[in-house]
Amino acid sequence: MKTTLALSLCAALVVVHAAEKYTTKFDNIDVDQILKNDRLLTPYMNCILKDTNCTPDARELKRVLPDALATNCSKCSEKQKAGAQKVISYLAKNKPDVWNEVLAKYDKNNVYRTKYADEARKLGVPI
Ligand SMILES: *[C@@H]1O[C@H](CO)[C@@H](O)[C@H](O)[C@H]1NC(C)=O
């Protein structure tokens, strides 16, 4: 009886965990607008890379970034997934210095470059 209860609890927790998603509070942010404007982009990058100039949305991005990388964005909304692809593709192609800093900080051991090599190729991201 106890075992059954424990097992059911575990199963319930697994289900809850699988359904867990990142907040969509910031999904209405215009990613294109930010990417094409260095005055907007720089504070985001400073937050992600140096933990300075963090606005609430940049802080949330910084918070979930390691998890999103580890889980292949499986808790991302469709909008977040599309935004992530856009940002990665833009930075890699247009801001190689910033992109290399991101990789150095968030992919120190080359784990994700290897894991996502196929996706990167599809996005035309040089890795
Ligand atoms: C990541 O998820 C996408 C679907 O969103 C899938 O096409 C891709 O194969 C996954 N990549 C890895 C490395 O698991």
PDB file of C-alpha atoms and ligand atoms in Angstrom:
ATOM      1  CA  MET A   1       0.000   0.000   0.000  1.00  0.00           C
ATOM      2  CA  LYS A   2       2.759   2.382   1.008  1.00  0.00           C
ATOM      3  CA  THR A   3       4.733   1.380  -2.057  1.00  0.00           C
ATOM      4  CA  THR A   4       1.764   2.036  -4.327  1.00  0.00           C
ATOM      5  CA  LEU A   5       1.269   5.446  -2.802  1.00  0.00           C
ATOM      6  CA  ALA A   6       4.946   6.304  -3.165  1.00  0.00           C
ATOM      7  CA  LEU A   7       4.927   5.140  -6.752  1.00  0.00           C
ATOM      8  CA  SER A   8       1.833   7.152  -7.590  1.00  0.00           C
ATOM      9  CA  LEU A   9       3.432  10.206  -6.029  1.00  0.00           C
ATOM     10  CA  CYS A  10       6.542   9.692  -8.107  1.00  0.00           C
ATOM     11  CA  ALA A  11       4.503   9.284 -11.271  1.00  0.00           C
ATOM     12  CA  ALA A  12       2.555  12.443 -10.474  1.00  0.00           C
ATOM     13  CA  LEU A  13       5.763  14.386  -9.894  1.00  0.00           C
ATOM     14  CA  VAL A  14       7.224  13.169 -13.179  1.00  0.00           C
ATOM     15  CA  VAL A  15       4.089  14.329 -15.015  1.00  0.00           C
ATOM     16  CA  VAL A  16       4.144  17.729 -13.302  1.00  0.00           C
ATOM     17  CA  HIS A  17       7.816  18.116 -14.061  1.00  0.00           C
ATOM     18  CA  ALA A  18       7.374  17.220 -17.716  1.00  0.00           C
ATOM     19  CA  ALA A  19       4.604  19.797 -18.099  1.00  0.00           C
ATOM     20  CA  GLU A  20       6.616  22.549 -16.437  1.00  0.00           C
ATOM     21  CA  LYS A  21       7.220  25.502 -18.756  1.00  0.00           C
ATOM     22  CA  TYR A  22       9.064  28.797 -18.560  1.00  0.00           C
ATOM     23  CA  THR A  23       7.000  31.889 -17.956  1.00  0.00           C
ATOM     24  CA  THR A  24       5.477  33.375 -21.105  1.00  0.00           C
ATOM     25  CA  LYS A  25       5.313  36.760 -19.389  1.00  0.00           C
ATOM     26  CA  PHE A  26       7.936  38.171 -21.763  1.00  0.00           C
ATOM     27  CA  ASP A  27       6.837  36.431 -24.964  1.00  0.00           C
ATOM     28  CA  ASN A  28       5.488  39.650 -26.456  1.00  0.00           C
ATOM     29  CA  ILE A  29       8.973  41.168 -26.598  1.00  0.00           C
ATOM     30  CA  ASP A  30       9.996  42.028 -30.149  1.00  0.00           C
ATOM     31  CA  VAL A  31      13.205  40.059 -30.656  1.00  0.00           C
ATOM     32  CA  ASP A  32      13.857  41.517 -34.126  1.00  0.00           C
ATOM     33  CA  GLN A  33      13.639  45.021 -32.769  1.00  0.00           C
ATOM     34  CA  ILE A  34      16.259  44.234 -30.117  1.00  0.00           C
ATOM     35  CA  LEU A  35      18.620  42.396 -32.439  1.00  0.00           C
ATOM     36  CA  LYS A  36      18.808  45.152 -35.002  1.00  0.00           C
ATOM     37  CA  ASN A  37      19.430  47.864 -32.405  1.00  0.00           C
ATOM     38  CA  ASP A  38      22.744  47.719 -30.535  1.00  0.00           C
ATOM     39  CA  ARG A  39      21.477  50.224 -27.991  1.00  0.00           C
ATOM     40  CA  LEU A  40      18.837  47.652 -26.991  1.00  0.00           C
ATOM     41  CA  LEU A  41      20.932  44.545 -27.548  1.00  0.00           C
ATOM     42  CA  THR A  42      23.978  45.568 -25.500  1.00  0.00           C
ATOM     43  CA  PRO A  43      22.224  45.678 -22.099  1.00  0.00           C
ATOM     44  CA  TYR A  44      20.831  42.156 -22.699  1.00  0.00           C
ATOM     45  CA  MET A  45      24.264  40.858 -23.521  1.00  0.00           C
ATOM     46  CA  ASN A  46      25.795  42.620 -20.535  1.00  0.00           C
ATOM     47  CA  CYS A  47      23.239  40.902 -18.328  1.00  0.00           C
ATOM     48  CA  ILE A  48      23.812  37.466 -19.849  1.00  0.00           C
ATOM     49  CA  LEU A  49      27.595  37.755 -19.862  1.00  0.00           C
ATOM     50  CA  LYS A  50      28.480  40.039 -16.972  1.00  0.00           C
ATOM     51  CA  ASP A  51      25.385  40.072 -14.804  1.00  0.00           C
ATOM     52  CA  THR A  52      25.078  43.872 -15.104  1.00  0.00           C
ATOM     53  CA  ASN A  53      22.262  46.022 -16.527  1.00  0.00           C
ATOM     54  CA  CYS A  54      19.744  43.226 -15.913  1.00  0.00           C
ATOM     55  CA  THR A  55      16.149  44.168 -16.681  1.00  0.00           C
ATOM     56  CA  PRO A  56      13.514  41.701 -15.399  1.00  0.00           C
ATOM     57  CA  ASP A  57      13.177  39.975 -18.783  1.00  0.00           C
ATOM     58  CA  ALA A  58      16.950  39.747 -19.314  1.00  0.00           C
ATOM     59  CA  ARG A  59      17.336  38.343 -15.808  1.00  0.00           C
ATOM     60  CA  GLU A  60      14.729  35.677 -16.533  1.00  0.00           C
ATOM     61  CA  LEU A  61      16.504  34.814 -19.773  1.00  0.00           C
ATOM     62  CA  LYS A  62      19.804  34.519 -17.937  1.00  0.00           C
ATOM     63  CA  ARG A  63      18.152  32.346 -15.284  1.00  0.00           C
ATOM     64  CA  VAL A  64      16.606  29.821 -17.678  1.00  0.00           C
ATOM     65  CA  LEU A  65      19.401  29.780 -20.262  1.00  0.00           C
ATOM     66  CA  PRO A  66      21.490  26.961 -18.711  1.00  0.00           C
ATOM     67  CA  ASP A  67      18.353  24.848 -18.239  1.00  0.00           C
ATOM     68  CA  ALA A  68      17.102  25.553 -21.750  1.00  0.00           C
ATOM     69  CA  LEU A  69      20.465  24.435 -23.126  1.00  0.00           C
ATOM     70  CA  ALA A  70      20.484  21.293 -21.026  1.00  0.00           C
ATOM     71  CA  THR A  71      16.906  20.334 -21.944  1.00  0.00           C
ATOM     72  CA  ASN A  72      16.839  21.347 -25.616  1.00  0.00           C
ATOM     73  CA  CYS A  73      14.373  24.128 -24.866  1.00  0.00           C
ATOM     74  CA  SER A  74      11.763  21.518 -23.962  1.00  0.00           C
ATOM     75  CA  LYS A  75      10.111  23.928 -21.489  1.00  0.00           C
ATOM     76  CA  CYS A  76      10.073  26.727 -24.059  1.00  0.00           C
ATOM     77  CA  SER A  77       6.860  27.972 -25.649  1.00  0.00           C
ATOM     78  CA  GLU A  78       6.803  27.869 -29.447  1.00  0.00           C
ATOM     79  CA  LYS A  79       7.451  31.604 -29.440  1.00  0.00           C
ATOM     80  CA  GLN A  80      10.482  31.162 -27.156  1.00  0.00           C
ATOM     81  CA  LYS A  81      11.850  28.373 -29.332  1.00  0.00           C
ATOM     82  CA  ALA A  82      11.566  30.511 -32.453  1.00  0.00           C
ATOM     83  CA  GLY A  83      13.102  33.469 -30.598  1.00  0.00           C
ATOM     84  CA  ALA A  84      16.022  31.365 -29.371  1.00  0.00           C
ATOM     85  CA  GLN A  85      16.776  30.162 -32.901  1.00  0.00           C
ATOM     86  CA  LYS A  86      16.601  33.702 -34.221  1.00  0.00           C
ATOM     87  CA  VAL A  87      18.926  35.089 -31.543  1.00  0.00           C
ATOM     88  CA  ILE A  88      21.458  32.279 -31.911  1.00  0.00           C
ATOM     89  CA  SER A  89      21.502  32.548 -35.672  1.00  0.00           C
ATOM     90  CA  TYR A  90      21.803  36.351 -35.569  1.00  0.00           C
ATOM     91  CA  LEU A  91      24.577  36.485 -32.985  1.00  0.00           C
ATOM     92  CA  ALA A  92      26.616  33.723 -34.585  1.00  0.00           C
ATOM     93  CA  LYS A  93      26.474  35.386 -38.000  1.00  0.00           C
ATOM     94  CA  ASN A  94      26.563  39.079 -37.119  1.00  0.00           C
ATOM     95  CA  LYS A  95      28.170  39.411 -33.690  1.00  0.00           C
ATOM     96  CA  PRO A  96      30.921  36.791 -33.613  1.00  0.00           C
ATOM     97  CA  ASP A  97      32.702  38.440 -30.670  1.00  0.00           C
ATOM     98  CA  VAL A  98      29.578  38.419 -28.513  1.00  0.00           C
ATOM     99  CA  TRP A  99      28.703  34.918 -29.698  1.00  0.00           C
ATOM    100  CA  ASN A 100      32.135  33.612 -28.703  1.00  0.00           C
ATOM    101  CA  GLU A 101      31.725  35.145 -25.256  1.00  0.00           C
ATOM    102  CA  VAL A 102      28.353  33.420 -24.919  1.00  0.00           C
ATOM    103  CA  LEU A 103      29.877  30.087 -25.901  1.00  0.00           C
ATOM    104  CA  ALA A 104      32.840  30.581 -23.566  1.00  0.00           C
ATOM    105  CA  LYS A 105      30.482  31.249 -20.677  1.00  0.00           C
ATOM    106  CA  TYR A 106      27.586  28.873 -21.368  1.00  0.00           C
ATOM    107  CA  ASP A 107      29.286  26.089 -23.295  1.00  0.00           C
ATOM    108  CA  LYS A 108      32.708  25.932 -21.670  1.00  0.00           C
ATOM    109  CA  ASN A 109      33.200  22.255 -22.394  1.00  0.00           C
ATOM    110  CA  ASN A 110      31.811  22.163 -25.911  1.00  0.00           C
ATOM    111  CA  VAL A 111      28.960  19.940 -24.763  1.00  0.00           C
ATOM    112  CA  TYR A 112      26.138  21.843 -26.456  1.00  0.00           C
ATOM    113  CA  ARG A 113      28.062  22.593 -29.654  1.00  0.00           C
ATOM    114  CA  THR A 114      28.356  18.840 -30.042  1.00  0.00           C
ATOM    115  CA  LYS A 115      24.816  18.053 -28.891  1.00  0.00           C
ATOM    116  CA  TYR A 116      23.177  20.603 -31.182  1.00  0.00           C
ATOM    117  CA  ALA A 117      25.504  20.292 -34.177  1.00  0.00           C
ATOM    118  CA  ASP A 118      22.650  19.181 -36.458  1.00  0.00           C
ATOM    119  CA  GLU A 119      20.369  22.036 -35.399  1.00  0.00           C
ATOM    120  CA  ALA A 120      23.227  24.508 -35.836  1.00  0.00           C
ATOM    121  CA  ARG A 121      23.890  23.246 -39.337  1.00  0.00           C
ATOM    122  CA  LYS A 122      20.212  23.635 -40.215  1.00  0.00           C
ATOM    123  CA  LEU A 123      20.236  27.222 -38.908  1.00  0.00           C
ATOM    124  CA  GLY A 124      23.413  27.917 -40.841  1.00  0.00           C
ATOM    125  CA  VAL A 125      25.248  28.629 -37.597  1.00  0.00           C
ATOM    126  CA  PRO A 126      28.997  28.144 -37.892  1.00  0.00           C
ATOM    127  CA  ILE A 127      30.265  26.114 -34.925  1.00  0.00           C
TER     128      ILE A 127
HETATM  129  C1  LIG B   1      15.661  19.205 -29.894  1.00  0.00           C
HETATM  130  O1  LIG B   1      14.277  19.359 -30.120  1.00  0.00           O
HETATM  131  C2  LIG B   1      13.911  19.452 -31.490  1.00  0.00           C
HETATM  132  C3  LIG B   1      12.411  19.665 -31.563  1.00  0.00           C
HETATM  133  O2  LIG B   1      12.042  20.816 -30.904  1.00  0.00           O
HETATM  134  C4  LIG B   1      14.332  18.199 -32.237  1.00  0.00           C
HETATM  135  O3  LIG B   1      14.052  18.359 -33.607  1.00  0.00           O
HETATM  136  C5  LIG B   1      15.823  17.976 -32.044  1.00  0.00           C
HETATM  137  O4  LIG B   1      16.205  16.752 -32.637  1.00  0.00           O
HETATM  138  C6  LIG B   1      16.213  17.968 -30.560  1.00  0.00           C
HETATM  139  N1  LIG B   1      17.657  17.910 -30.449  1.00  0.00           N
HETATM  140  C7  LIG B   1      18.314  17.179 -29.563  1.00  0.00           C
HETATM  141  C8  LIG B   1      19.793  17.232 -29.618  1.00  0.00           C
HETATM  142  O5  LIG B   1      17.739  16.499 -28.735  1.00  0.00           O
END
